[in-house]
């Protein structure tokens, strides 16, 4: 009887099965599966742009093209077709570019995979995030002098606006430790801001101490209150944690408001000393900054000095945060954010991890509060309402949880956008001289926030790079971030 030849099994076994599993797991990354080819259709982009332009033209024809005014003889109609055509052309061009660069790629189903693959390639080298960080740093270092050269008539206002934006950048980076890294929803972050401001003011006024002596002490006091808040909320997460932190922020504000003998009550604290440069004050007379260096006195010198102080404090916050993320405590924060039960199973002391997150974030909030007090020269409980906590939290969420660069973008959009809306005088040319853009800036800003969250639900910067890597650094794409891996 003839023997049947040995036929190899159709299903792979051993090393072959493992190899196929690895190939399926990394599908879409070279060299296993080539990236799909993106086919862009100019005709489709033109058609979509024409439809968008037609819709915009119909919606704006009675607001832009045709206007009415009351004259002595009655109602007068006049047209502005050139302005209307400009609006239609802008809508056409923007839609055409978006269709080619974004919408067609997303419809082809290759946007997420191609971006992830490209980010993996760039992760080991010089990424776009690093390049933007260097560009922003260089601009920030010379910004006051650029403003003086380009906008000499409004240099004081613009430098003061830059100081305000940097203050919120620092606050956003501090809250990002608690919310973005540790995953603890904090709605009372303004309490640490207030503790730092009042600690600095009371120490400087009652003990006649300088800014540089009171600054670290205010941060330590705020960190202490962060630990005080951390103990009651050790077993809380999610909505319950948010409610408790919200209550803590209101408790601090009410105490500052009612403890009049110590905090000044609703009248606040006056006469907070200004910071000095090695004992040189930015004023007139002998011994001042201008007298020592032999230059004419100008009030802009104090604003430039304040700008570089908050820039140094913000850079310190960023540097410490990035270093802590690579240390065991930073990895414990991110592990706690992903799964607290798994952290306990691995032997991580979640109590200490939460307390360090609250204390570190509160310390930076205290530093920002002390700078706010010395910049204003006056503080009151009305400066530390829940709205401030909401704005700081919105900056962190809009920028992207855990993203340092995203906080910078969100601060520019939120703080700088709100202030610049006061000066949008060209809107009056469109909607009439009676229209005040300052009155509707919060409405416009709310619409912009809704649009951003619809367009980028995970924040302006949704991709991440892990703090700890094994063998090879790979960026976390937006599709993985949406599932919670890395936030």
Short mmCIF file of C-alpha atoms in Angstrom, two decimals, residues 421 424 427 435 437-450:
data_model
loop_
_atom_site.label_atom_id
_atom_site.label_comp_id
_atom_site.label_asym_id
_atom_site.label_seq_id
_atom_site.Cartn_x
_atom_site.Cartn_y
_atom_site.Cartn_z
CA UNK A 421 -11.62 91.29 19.91
CA UNK A 424 -11.89 94.63 15.82
CA UNK A 427 -16.47 94.65 12.00
CA UNK A 435 -22.04 97.55 16.58
CA UNK A 437 -17.37 94.12 19.09
CA UNK A 438 -16.33 94.33 22.73
CA UNK A 439 -19.87 93.56 23.88
CA UNK A 440 -20.09 90.40 21.81
CA UNK A 441 -16.54 89.11 22.22
CA UNK A 442 -17.60 86.37 24.66
CA UNK A 443 -20.31 85.20 22.25
CA UNK A 444 -17.84 85.04 19.38
CA UNK A 445 -15.34 83.35 21.63
CA UNK A 446 -17.91 80.74 22.71
CA UNK A 447 -18.70 79.96 19.09
CA UNK A 448 -14.99 79.57 18.38
CA UNK A 449 -14.61 77.16 21.32
CA UNK A 450 -17.51 75.03 20.10
#
